[in-house]
CSV table of C-alpha atoms and ligand atoms in Angstrom, one decimal:
chain,number,residue,atom,x,y,z
A,1,UNK,CA,-5.0,-7.2,-35.3
A,2,UNK,CA,-8.9,-6.5,-35.1
A,3,UNK,CA,-10.2,-3.6,-33.5
A,4,UNK,CA,-11.9,-5.6,-31.2
A,5,UNK,CA,-8.5,-7.6,-30.3
A,6,UNK,CA,-6.7,-4.0,-30.4
A,7,UNK,CA,-9.2,-2.8,-27.7
A,8,UNK,CA,-9.1,-5.8,-25.9
A,9,UNK,CA,-5.2,-5.5,-25.8
A,10,UNK,CA,-5.6,-2.0,-24.8
A,11,UNK,CA,-8.1,-3.0,-21.9
A,12,UNK,CA,-5.7,-5.7,-20.6
A,13,UNK,CA,-3.1,-2.5,-20.5
A,14,UNK,CA,-0.9,-3.8,-23.4
A,15,UNK,CA,1.0,-0.8,-24.3
A,16,UNK,CA,2.1,-2.3,-27.7
A,17,UNK,CA,0.8,0.0,-30.6
A,18,UNK,CA,-1.1,-1.8,-33.0
A,19,UNK,CA,-2.0,-1.2,-36.5
A,20,UNK,CA,-4.8,1.3,-36.7
A,21,UNK,CA,-8.1,-0.5,-38.4
A,22,UNK,CA,-10.5,1.4,-40.3
A,23,UNK,CA,-12.8,3.1,-38.2
A,24,UNK,CA,-16.4,3.7,-38.6
A,25,UNK,CA,-17.0,5.6,-35.1
A,26,UNK,CA,-16.3,9.3,-34.7
A,27,UNK,CA,-19.5,10.2,-36.4
A,28,UNK,CA,-21.1,11.6,-33.7
A,29,UNK,CA,-21.8,15.5,-33.2
A,30,UNK,CA,-19.1,17.9,-33.3
A,31,UNK,CA,-17.7,18.7,-29.9
A,32,UNK,CA,-19.4,22.0,-28.6
A,33,UNK,CA,-17.3,24.4,-26.4
A,34,UNK,CA,-19.0,25.3,-23.1
A,35,UNK,CA,-20.3,28.8,-23.9
A,36,UNK,CA,-18.4,31.7,-22.1
A,37,UNK,CA,-20.0,32.9,-18.8
A,38,UNK,CA,-21.0,36.6,-19.4
A,39,UNK,CA,-18.4,38.5,-18.1
A,40,UNK,CA,-16.4,42.0,-18.4
A,41,UNK,CA,-13.2,43.6,-17.5
A,42,UNK,CA,-14.0,47.0,-16.4
A,43,UNK,CA,-10.4,47.5,-15.5
A,44,UNK,CA,-7.1,45.5,-16.0
A,45,UNK,CA,-6.8,42.8,-13.4
A,46,UNK,CA,-10.5,42.9,-12.6
A,47,UNK,CA,-12.8,40.2,-14.0
A,48,UNK,CA,-16.6,40.7,-13.3
A,49,UNK,CA,-18.4,37.5,-14.0
A,50,UNK,CA,-22.4,36.8,-13.6
A,51,UNK,CA,-23.7,33.1,-12.8
A,52,UNK,CA,-27.1,32.0,-11.9
A,53,UNK,CA,-28.1,28.6,-10.5
A,54,UNK,CA,-31.3,27.8,-12.4
A,55,UNK,CA,-33.5,24.9,-13.8
A,56,UNK,CA,-33.5,24.9,-17.6
A,57,UNK,CA,-34.5,22.8,-20.2
A,58,UNK,CA,-31.2,21.9,-22.4
A,59,UNK,CA,-30.3,19.3,-25.1
A,60,UNK,CA,-28.3,16.4,-23.8
A,61,UNK,CA,-27.3,13.6,-25.9
A,62,UNK,CA,-29.5,14.9,-28.6
A,63,UNK,CA,-32.7,14.8,-26.4
A,64,UNK,CA,-34.3,17.6,-24.1
A,65,UNK,CA,-33.6,17.3,-20.3
A,66,UNK,CA,-34.9,19.1,-17.4
A,67,UNK,CA,-31.8,19.9,-15.6
A,68,UNK,CA,-30.3,22.2,-12.8
A,69,UNK,CA,-27.9,24.4,-14.3
A,70,UNK,CA,-25.6,27.3,-14.2
A,71,UNK,CA,-26.7,29.8,-16.8
A,72,UNK,CA,-29.0,27.6,-18.5
A,73,UNK,CA,-26.5,25.3,-19.9
A,74,UNK,CA,-25.0,22.0,-19.4
A,75,UNK,CA,-22.1,21.9,-18.6
A,76,UNK,CA,-22.2,25.2,-17.0
A,77,UNK,CA,-20.5,28.0,-18.7
A,78,UNK,CA,-16.7,28.6,-18.9
A,79,UNK,CA,-15.4,30.9,-16.6
A,80,UNK,CA,-12.0,32.2,-17.9
A,81,UNK,CA,-9.5,34.3,-15.8
A,82,UNK,CA,-5.9,35.2,-15.7
A,83,UNK,CA,-3.4,34.7,-12.9
A,84,UNK,CA,-3.5,37.7,-10.6
A,85,UNK,CA,-7.1,38.5,-11.6
A,86,UNK,CA,-9.6,39.8,-8.7
A,87,UNK,CA,-12.8,37.9,-9.7
A,88,UNK,CA,-16.1,39.6,-8.7
A,89,UNK,CA,-18.6,36.8,-9.4
A,90,UNK,CA,-22.3,37.7,-8.9
A,91,UNK,CA,-24.0,34.5,-8.1
A,92,UNK,CA,-28.0,34.5,-8.1
A,93,UNK,CA,-29.8,31.5,-6.9
A,94,UNK,CA,-32.9,31.0,-8.8
A,95,UNK,CA,-33.3,27.3,-7.9
A,96,UNK,CA,-36.0,26.3,-5.4
A,97,UNK,CA,-33.5,25.5,-2.6
A,98,UNK,CA,-30.5,26.6,-1.1
A,99,UNK,CA,-27.0,26.2,-2.7
A,100,UNK,CA,-23.7,27.8,-2.8
A,101,UNK,CA,-20.5,27.6,-5.0
A,102,UNK,CA,-17.0,25.7,-4.6
A,103,UNK,CA,-14.4,26.6,-6.7
A,104,UNK,CA,-12.6,23.2,-7.0
A,105,UNK,CA,-8.8,23.1,-6.6
A,106,UNK,CA,-8.2,26.8,-6.7
A,107,UNK,CA,-6.0,28.4,-4.2
A,108,UNK,CA,-7.9,31.3,-2.7
A,109,UNK,CA,-9.1,31.6,1.0
A,110,UNK,CA,-11.6,29.2,2.3
A,111,UNK,CA,-13.4,32.1,4.0
A,112,UNK,CA,-15.5,35.3,3.5
A,113,UNK,CA,-16.6,35.9,0.1
A,114,UNK,CA,-14.0,33.5,-1.4
A,115,UNK,CA,-14.2,29.8,-1.5
A,116,UNK,CA,-16.5,29.4,1.6
A,117,UNK,CA,-18.5,26.3,1.7
A,118,UNK,CA,-20.1,27.4,4.9
A,119,UNK,CA,-22.2,30.0,2.9
A,120,UNK,CA,-25.9,29.1,2.5
A,121,UNK,CA,-27.4,31.0,-0.5
A,122,UNK,CA,-31.4,30.9,-0.3
A,123,UNK,CA,-33.6,30.7,-3.3
A,124,UNK,CA,-34.0,34.1,-4.7
A,125,UNK,CA,-30.7,35.4,-3.1
A,126,UNK,CA,-27.8,37.2,-4.8
A,127,UNK,CA,-24.4,36.6,-3.4
A,128,UNK,CA,-21.1,38.5,-4.7
A,129,UNK,CA,-18.0,36.3,-4.4
A,130,UNK,CA,-14.7,38.0,-4.6
A,131,UNK,CA,-11.4,36.6,-4.7
A,132,UNK,CA,-7.9,36.9,-6.1
A,133,UNK,CA,-6.1,34.2,-8.1
A,134,UNK,CA,-2.3,34.4,-7.0
A,135,UNK,CA,0.2,34.1,-9.8
A,136,UNK,CA,1.3,30.7,-10.5
A,137,UNK,CA,-2.1,29.2,-10.1
A,138,UNK,CA,-3.0,29.0,-13.6
A,139,UNK,CA,-4.7,25.8,-14.8
A,140,UNK,CA,-8.0,23.8,-15.2
A,141,UNK,CA,-10.5,23.9,-12.4
A,142,UNK,CA,-14.4,23.7,-12.1
A,143,UNK,CA,-17.0,25.0,-10.0
A,144,UNK,CA,-20.0,23.1,-8.4
A,145,UNK,CA,-22.2,23.3,-5.4
A,146,UNK,CA,-21.1,22.5,-2.0
A,147,UNK,CA,-24.0,22.9,0.5
A,148,UNK,CA,-23.4,19.7,2.8
A,149,UNK,CA,-26.3,17.0,2.3
A,150,UNK,CA,-27.3,18.4,-1.1
A,151,UNK,CA,-24.4,18.1,-3.2
A,152,UNK,CA,-24.8,15.0,-4.9
A,153,UNK,CA,-28.3,15.7,-6.0
A,154,UNK,CA,-27.3,19.0,-7.0
A,155,UNK,CA,-24.4,18.1,-9.0
A,156,UNK,CA,-26.3,15.0,-10.4
A,157,UNK,CA,-29.0,17.5,-11.7
A,158,UNK,CA,-26.3,19.1,-13.9
A,159,UNK,CA,-24.6,21.7,-11.6
A,160,UNK,CA,-21.0,21.7,-12.8
A,161,UNK,CA,-18.9,24.2,-14.9
A,162,UNK,CA,-15.2,24.7,-15.8
A,163,UNK,CA,-13.0,27.5,-14.7
A,164,UNK,CA,-9.7,28.0,-16.5
A,165,UNK,CA,-7.1,30.2,-15.2
A,166,UNK,CA,-4.6,31.3,-18.0
A,167,UNK,CA,-1.1,30.5,-17.2
A,168,UNK,CA,2.3,32.1,-18.6
A,169,UNK,CA,3.1,28.5,-19.3
A,170,UNK,CA,0.3,28.5,-22.0
A,171,UNK,CA,2.1,30.9,-24.0
A,172,UNK,CA,5.3,28.6,-24.5
A,173,UNK,CA,5.2,28.0,-28.4
A,174,UNK,CA,4.5,24.2,-28.3
A,175,UNK,CA,1.3,24.9,-26.1
A,176,UNK,CA,0.2,28.2,-27.8
A,177,UNK,CA,0.0,26.3,-31.1
A,178,UNK,CA,-2.1,23.6,-29.6
A,179,UNK,CA,-5.9,23.4,-30.1
A,180,UNK,CA,-6.9,24.1,-26.6
A,181,UNK,CA,-10.1,22.4,-25.6
A,182,UNK,CA,-12.1,22.3,-22.2
A,183,UNK,CA,-13.6,18.8,-22.1
A,184,UNK,CA,-16.3,18.2,-19.0
A,185,UNK,CA,-16.9,14.6,-18.5
A,186,UNK,CA,-20.3,13.8,-16.7
A,187,UNK,CA,-22.7,11.0,-16.8
A,188,UNK,CA,-26.4,11.2,-16.2
A,189,UNK,CA,-29.5,9.1,-16.4
A,190,UNK,CA,-32.7,10.3,-17.5
A,191,UNK,CA,-36.2,9.3,-16.8
A,192,UNK,CA,-38.9,11.1,-18.9
A,193,UNK,CA,-36.3,13.9,-19.5
A,194,UNK,CA,-35.6,14.2,-15.8
A,195,UNK,CA,-32.5,13.2,-14.0
A,196,UNK,CA,-33.1,9.7,-12.4
A,197,UNK,CA,-34.1,10.3,-8.9
A,198,UNK,CA,-31.4,8.6,-6.4
A,199,UNK,CA,-32.2,5.3,-4.8
A,200,UNK,CA,-31.1,3.7,-2.0
A,201,UNK,CA,-28.2,1.8,-3.2
A,202,UNK,CA,-26.9,4.9,-5.0
A,203,UNK,CA,-25.6,6.4,-1.5
A,204,UNK,CA,-23.6,3.5,-1.2
A,205,UNK,CA,-22.3,2.7,-4.7
A,206,UNK,CA,-22.1,6.3,-5.9
A,207,UNK,CA,-24.7,7.4,-8.7
A,208,UNK,CA,-23.7,6.7,-12.2
A,209,UNK,CA,-25.9,7.1,-15.4
A,210,UNK,CA,-25.8,5.4,-18.9
A,211,UNK,CA,-25.4,8.4,-20.5
A,212,UNK,CA,-21.7,9.2,-20.4
A,213,UNK,CA,-21.5,13.0,-21.7
A,214,UNK,CA,-18.7,15.1,-23.2
A,215,UNK,CA,-19.6,18.6,-23.1
A,216,UNK,CA,-23.1,17.3,-22.9
A,217,UNK,CA,-23.0,15.0,-26.0
A,218,UNK,CA,-22.4,11.3,-26.5
A,219,UNK,CA,-19.4,10.0,-28.4
A,220,UNK,CA,-18.7,13.5,-30.1
A,221,UNK,CA,-15.8,14.0,-32.5
A,222,UNK,CA,-13.4,16.7,-32.4
A,223,UNK,CA,-12.1,18.5,-35.6
A,224,UNK,CA,-8.6,19.4,-34.7
A,225,UNK,CA,-7.6,23.3,-35.6
A,226,UNK,CA,-4.0,22.3,-35.3
A,227,UNK,CA,-1.5,19.5,-35.6
A,228,UNK,CA,-1.6,18.8,-31.5
A,229,UNK,CA,-4.8,19.0,-29.4
A,230,UNK,CA,-4.8,20.1,-25.8
A,231,UNK,CA,-7.5,18.4,-23.8
A,232,UNK,CA,-8.4,19.9,-20.5
A,233,UNK,CA,-10.3,17.0,-19.1
A,234,UNK,CA,-12.6,17.4,-16.1
A,235,UNK,CA,-14.3,14.6,-14.4
A,236,UNK,CA,-17.6,16.6,-13.1
A,237,UNK,CA,-19.2,13.1,-12.2
A,238,UNK,CA,-20.9,12.3,-9.0
A,239,UNK,CA,-19.1,8.8,-9.1
A,240,UNK,CA,-18.0,7.5,-12.5
A,241,UNK,CA,-14.3,6.8,-12.8
A,242,UNK,CA,-12.8,7.5,-16.1
A,243,UNK,CA,-10.0,5.3,-17.3
A,244,UNK,CA,-8.8,6.7,-20.3
A,245,UNK,CA,-6.5,5.6,-23.4
A,246,UNK,CA,-6.3,5.9,-27.0
A,247,UNK,CA,-7.7,3.2,-29.4
A,248,UNK,CA,-4.6,2.2,-30.9
A,249,UNK,CA,-2.0,2.4,-28.3
A,250,UNK,CA,-0.7,5.9,-29.2
A,251,UNK,CA,0.4,7.6,-25.8
A,252,UNK,CA,-1.2,10.3,-24.2
A,253,UNK,CA,0.9,13.0,-23.1
A,254,UNK,CA,0.2,14.3,-19.7
A,255,UNK,CA,1.2,17.8,-18.8
A,256,UNK,CA,-0.9,18.8,-16.0
A,257,UNK,CA,-2.5,17.2,-13.1
A,258,UNK,CA,-5.4,18.8,-11.1
A,259,UNK,CA,-4.8,22.1,-13.0
A,260,UNK,CA,-1.0,22.3,-12.1
A,261,UNK,CA,2.0,21.5,-14.7
A,262,UNK,CA,4.5,19.0,-14.5
A,263,UNK,CA,8.1,19.5,-15.2
A,264,UNK,CA,7.6,18.0,-18.5
A,265,UNK,CA,5.2,16.0,-20.3
A,266,UNK,CA,4.9,12.4,-19.3
A,267,UNK,CA,3.7,10.0,-22.2
A,268,UNK,CA,1.2,7.4,-20.7
A,269,UNK,CA,-0.7,4.6,-22.1
A,270,UNK,CA,-3.7,5.3,-19.9
A,271,UNK,CA,-4.9,7.7,-17.2
A,272,UNK,CA,-7.5,7.5,-14.6
A,273,UNK,CA,-9.6,10.5,-13.4
A,274,UNK,CA,-11.7,9.6,-10.2
A,275,UNK,CA,-14.4,12.2,-9.6
A,276,UNK,CA,-13.2,15.7,-9.7
A,277,UNK,CA,-9.9,15.1,-11.0
A,278,UNK,CA,-8.6,17.0,-13.8
A,279,UNK,CA,-5.8,16.3,-16.4
A,280,UNK,CA,-4.5,18.3,-19.3
A,281,UNK,CA,-3.3,16.1,-22.4
A,282,UNK,CA,-1.4,16.9,-25.3
A,283,UNK,CA,-2.5,14.7,-28.4
A,284,UNK,CA,-0.2,15.1,-31.5
A,285,UNK,CA,-2.3,13.9,-34.4
A,286,UNK,CA,0.0,12.7,-37.2
A,287,UNK,CA,-1.2,12.1,-40.7
A,288,UNK,CA,-5.0,11.5,-41.5
A,289,UNK,CA,-5.5,8.8,-38.6
A,290,UNK,CA,-8.2,9.9,-36.0
A,291,UNK,CA,-7.4,9.0,-32.6
A,292,UNK,CA,-10.4,7.9,-30.3
A,293,UNK,CA,-10.1,8.6,-26.6
A,294,UNK,CA,-11.5,5.5,-24.9
A,295,UNK,CA,-13.4,5.0,-22.0
A,296,UNK,CA,-11.9,1.7,-20.5
A,297,UNK,CA,-13.4,-0.5,-17.9
A,298,UNK,CA,-12.2,0.2,-14.5
A,299,UNK,CA,-13.2,-1.8,-11.2
A,300,UNK,CA,-14.0,0.5,-8.4
A,301,UNK,CA,-15.3,-2.4,-6.6
A,302,UNK,CA,-19.0,-1.9,-7.0
A,303,UNK,CA,-21.3,-4.3,-8.6
A,304,UNK,CA,-22.2,-2.7,-12.0
A,305,UNK,CA,-22.6,-4.1,-15.4
A,306,UNK,CA,-19.4,-4.4,-17.1
A,307,UNK,CA,-18.3,-1.6,-19.5
A,308,UNK,CA,-17.1,-2.3,-22.9
A,309,UNK,CA,-14.4,0.0,-24.1
A,310,UNK,CA,-16.0,2.7,-25.9
A,311,UNK,CA,-14.9,6.0,-27.8
A,312,UNK,CA,-15.6,8.9,-25.7
A,313,UNK,CA,-14.1,11.5,-27.9
A,314,UNK,CA,-12.8,10.9,-31.4
A,315,UNK,CA,-10.2,13.4,-32.6
A,316,UNK,CA,-10.1,14.0,-36.3
A,317,UNK,CA,-6.5,15.4,-37.6
A,318,UNK,CA,-6.7,18.9,-39.4
A,319,UNK,CA,-5.7,17.9,-43.0
A,320,UNK,CA,-2.0,18.8,-43.9
A,321,UNK,CA,-1.3,20.0,-40.4
A,322,UNK,CA,1.8,18.4,-38.8
A,323,UNK,CA,1.9,17.7,-35.1
A,324,UNK,CA,4.1,20.2,-33.2
A,325,UNK,CA,6.9,19.1,-31.1
A,326,UNK,CA,6.0,18.5,-27.5
A,327,UNK,CA,7.1,21.1,-25.1
A,328,UNK,CA,10.2,20.4,-23.1
A,329,UNK,CA,9.9,22.3,-19.9
A,330,UNK,CA,6.6,23.1,-18.3
A,331,UNK,CA,6.9,24.4,-14.8
A,332,UNK,CA,8.8,22.3,-12.1
A,333,UNK,CA,6.7,21.2,-9.0
A,334,UNK,CA,9.3,22.3,-6.2
A,335,UNK,CA,10.5,18.8,-4.8
A,336,UNK,CA,9.0,18.4,-1.2
A,337,UNK,CA,10.7,15.9,1.0
A,338,UNK,CA,8.9,13.8,3.9
A,339,UNK,CA,12.1,14.6,6.2
A,340,UNK,CA,11.0,18.3,6.0
A,341,UNK,CA,7.5,17.8,7.1
A,342,UNK,CA,7.1,19.0,11.0
A,343,UNK,CA,3.6,17.4,11.5
A,344,UNK,CA,2.4,13.8,10.8
A,345,UNK,CA,-1.2,12.9,10.3
A,346,UNK,CA,-3.1,9.8,9.9
A,347,UNK,CA,-6.6,9.8,8.0
A,348,UNK,CA,-8.7,6.7,7.7
A,349,UNK,CA,-11.5,6.2,5.3
A,350,UNK,CA,-14.3,3.8,5.2
A,351,UNK,CA,-18.0,3.7,4.1
A,352,UNK,CA,-19.6,7.2,5.2
A,353,UNK,CA,-16.8,7.7,7.8
A,354,UNK,CA,-13.5,9.6,8.2
A,355,UNK,CA,-11.4,8.3,11.2
A,356,UNK,CA,-14.5,6.3,12.3
A,357,UNK,CA,-16.8,9.3,12.5
A,358,UNK,CA,-19.5,10.9,10.4
A,359,UNK,CA,-19.4,14.5,9.3
A,360,UNK,CA,-20.1,17.1,12.0
A,361,UNK,CA,-19.5,20.5,10.9
A,362,UNK,CA,-19.4,21.8,14.5
A,363,UNK,CA,-16.5,19.5,15.4
A,364,UNK,CA,-13.0,20.4,14.6
A,365,UNK,CA,-11.1,17.3,13.3
A,366,UNK,CA,-7.8,18.5,12.3
A,367,UNK,CA,-6.1,21.7,13.7
A,368,UNK,CA,-3.1,23.0,11.5
A,369,UNK,CA,-0.9,26.0,11.4
A,370,UNK,CA,-0.2,28.1,8.7
A,371,UNK,CA,3.3,27.7,6.9
A,372,UNK,CA,3.8,23.9,8.3
A,373,UNK,CA,4.8,21.2,5.8
A,374,UNK,CA,2.5,18.3,6.8
A,375,UNK,CA,2.9,14.6,6.1
A,376,UNK,CA,-0.6,13.0,5.9
A,377,UNK,CA,-0.9,9.5,5.4
A,378,UNK,CA,-4.3,8.5,4.3
A,379,UNK,CA,-5.6,4.7,4.3
A,380,UNK,CA,-8.5,3.2,2.8
A,381,UNK,CA,-10.1,0.8,5.0
A,382,UNK,CA,-13.1,0.3,3.0
A,383,UNK,CA,-14.2,-2.3,0.4
A,384,UNK,CA,-14.6,0.0,-2.5
A,385,UNK,CA,-12.3,2.8,-4.1
A,386,UNK,CA,-12.7,6.1,-2.3
A,387,UNK,CA,-11.1,9.5,-3.2
A,388,UNK,CA,-9.7,12.0,-1.0
A,389,UNK,CA,-9.9,15.7,-1.6
A,390,UNK,CA,-8.4,18.6,0.6
A,391,UNK,CA,-9.9,22.1,-0.2
A,392,UNK,CA,-7.3,25.1,-0.5
A,393,UNK,CA,-4.3,23.3,0.3
A,394,UNK,CA,-3.1,21.1,-2.7
A,395,UNK,CA,-0.5,18.3,-2.1
A,396,UNK,CA,2.0,16.2,-3.6
A,397,UNK,CA,1.7,12.4,-3.5
A,398,UNK,CA,4.9,11.3,-2.1
A,399,UNK,CA,4.1,7.8,-2.0
A,400,UNK,CA,1.4,5.4,-3.0
A,401,UNK,CA,1.6,1.8,-0.9
A,402,UNK,CA,5.2,2.7,-0.3
A,403,UNK,CA,6.2,3.4,-3.7
A,404,UNK,CA,7.6,6.9,-4.0
A,405,UNK,CA,6.0,9.1,-6.8
A,406,UNK,CA,7.8,8.6,-10.0
A,407,UNK,CA,7.8,12.4,-10.5
A,408,UNK,CA,6.6,15.3,-8.5
A,409,UNK,CA,3.1,16.5,-9.2
A,410,UNK,CA,0.6,18.6,-7.4
A,411,UNK,CA,-3.0,17.3,-7.0
A,412,UNK,CA,-5.9,18.1,-5.0
A,413,UNK,CA,-7.7,14.7,-5.3
A,414,UNK,CA,-6.1,11.4,-5.1
A,415,UNK,CA,-7.8,7.9,-5.5
A,416,UNK,CA,-7.5,4.9,-3.1
A,417,UNK,CA,-8.4,1.5,-3.6
A,418,UNK,CA,-9.5,-0.8,-1.1
A,419,UNK,CA,-6.4,-1.3,1.4
A,420,UNK,CA,-4.4,1.6,-0.2
A,421,UNK,CA,-2.2,3.9,1.7
A,422,UNK,CA,-1.1,7.2,0.3
A,423,UNK,CA,1.4,9.6,1.8
A,424,UNK,CA,0.8,13.2,1.1
A,425,UNK,CA,3.0,16.2,1.6
A,426,UNK,CA,0.6,19.3,2.5
A,427,UNK,CA,2.1,22.7,2.4
A,428,UNK,CA,-0.3,24.7,4.7
A,429,UNK,CA,0.3,27.9,2.8
A,430,UNK,CA,-1.0,31.3,2.0
A,431,UNK,CA,-4.4,31.2,3.8
A,432,UNK,CA,-5.8,30.5,7.3
A,433,UNK,CA,-9.5,29.3,7.6
A,434,UNK,CA,-11.8,26.6,8.1
A,435,UNK,CA,-12.8,24.2,5.5
A,436,UNK,CA,-13.3,20.5,4.7
A,437,UNK,CA,-11.7,17.2,3.5
A,438,UNK,CA,-13.7,14.3,2.0
A,439,UNK,CA,-14.3,11.6,-0.4
A,440,UNK,CA,-15.4,13.2,-3.7
A,441,UNK,CA,-17.6,10.4,-4.4
A,442,UNK,CA,-20.3,12.8,-3.8
A,443,UNK,CA,-22.7,10.6,-2.4
A,444,UNK,CA,-20.5,9.3,0.1
A,445,UNK,CA,-19.3,12.9,1.2
A,446,UNK,CA,-23.1,14.0,1.6
A,447,UNK,CA,-23.6,10.6,3.8
A,448,UNK,CA,-20.7,11.8,6.2
A,449,UNK,CA,-17.4,11.2,4.6
A,450,UNK,CA,-16.2,14.7,5.4
A,451,UNK,CA,-14.1,16.3,8.1
A,452,UNK,CA,-13.3,19.6,9.3
A,453,UNK,CA,-9.9,21.5,9.2
A,454,UNK,CA,-9.0,24.6,10.7
A,455,UNK,CA,-5.7,26.2,9.5
A,456,UNK,CA,-4.6,28.9,12.1
A,457,UNK,CA,-2.2,31.7,11.4
B,501,LIG,CU1,-15.1,19.2,-5.6
B,501,LIG,CU2,-15.3,19.5,-1.5
B,501,LIG,O1,-15.0,19.7,-3.3
B,502,LIG,CU1,-16.1,7.2,-1.1
């Protein structure tokens, strides 16, 4: 089979492995890791981090770009914490407009100095965030601005960075032996070195760019340091969906969804990451054959030029290294049952509205009670895909269009195609507080596809 036929077969969802053709791609730059955020540990269990938001000129796709950044880099620096850590993050706003920080997916309070999206940090101001990451919350997360109405523009201009919380599960031999990499997927379009401004139709379609960047580079290669690579994939794009598969039909082994471990690795031919979603994959590399992670066409029902399958990241095996065995057991999400839910809700999504209403921060849309297990049914009445994200209280997808989830998994974001209906089980646990749920196509959120939830103790 020719490479083209192989790619077409893959694009057509064919699962059958094909003979690997000789490859010419993968000649891009070596994948660069996001630099570590300046931090120190003045005492055990305390992590101090400094992060500033500022305009900076950075190298993107081997050219210069004037972006808005965290710490002057694109993507932003890696914040690496441990379960149980108290994080003190000194945030300084050196942008010409107000902003704030959202710790996407992290299970910390939505109030006070923690994941409080109601804060407004003015230009020149410094704010000290402080929160404690509970045990059991290790995983791959990210941070981005969350000041309503400005999120899309700030995110588009470059403001997003990875946040990794180390987990004891990372220490099991099969994971400890893997080459652990953070991979931020984020697209951008530049005009004369500046992010292309939003146009009218972008608010509807969600803004995408022709530069599909992997840690800021185009089609980089990753030279493996061991026989198995662990990719911590983060979709930090405004609106781009990443449907991903290998170039030759080799399976991808999914070990986490939105930062949370599965019971055991699940072999998949492809995965779909809608904006804000994360997945950790284990990729065993046998022999000398590189493996290209392909960006595959996905139709989210907006008019776009068709995408050809493109190598996003090419993994080059370490000479002589053998892929390690895959782990058996990871961390089993507790099975939740709809029958145990005490509250049932319905949430509808359609363009710029949730439940038929645009966002009003002063209105309370959902009042919930701490300790309840809730059953949420989300329906997409729109004509394009929307994805649903709930802050603080992440959930399990019990069923999608009536089909029970094949295995329990935690998520904080779930995609819905037009007409889709998903059923979520949401434990309202740990923290009371007022925050939001919304479509994570950031333009849609900014234009009103967002609603307020208050969980009371
Ligand atoms: Cu990633 Cu409400 O956000
Ligand atoms: Cu949407």
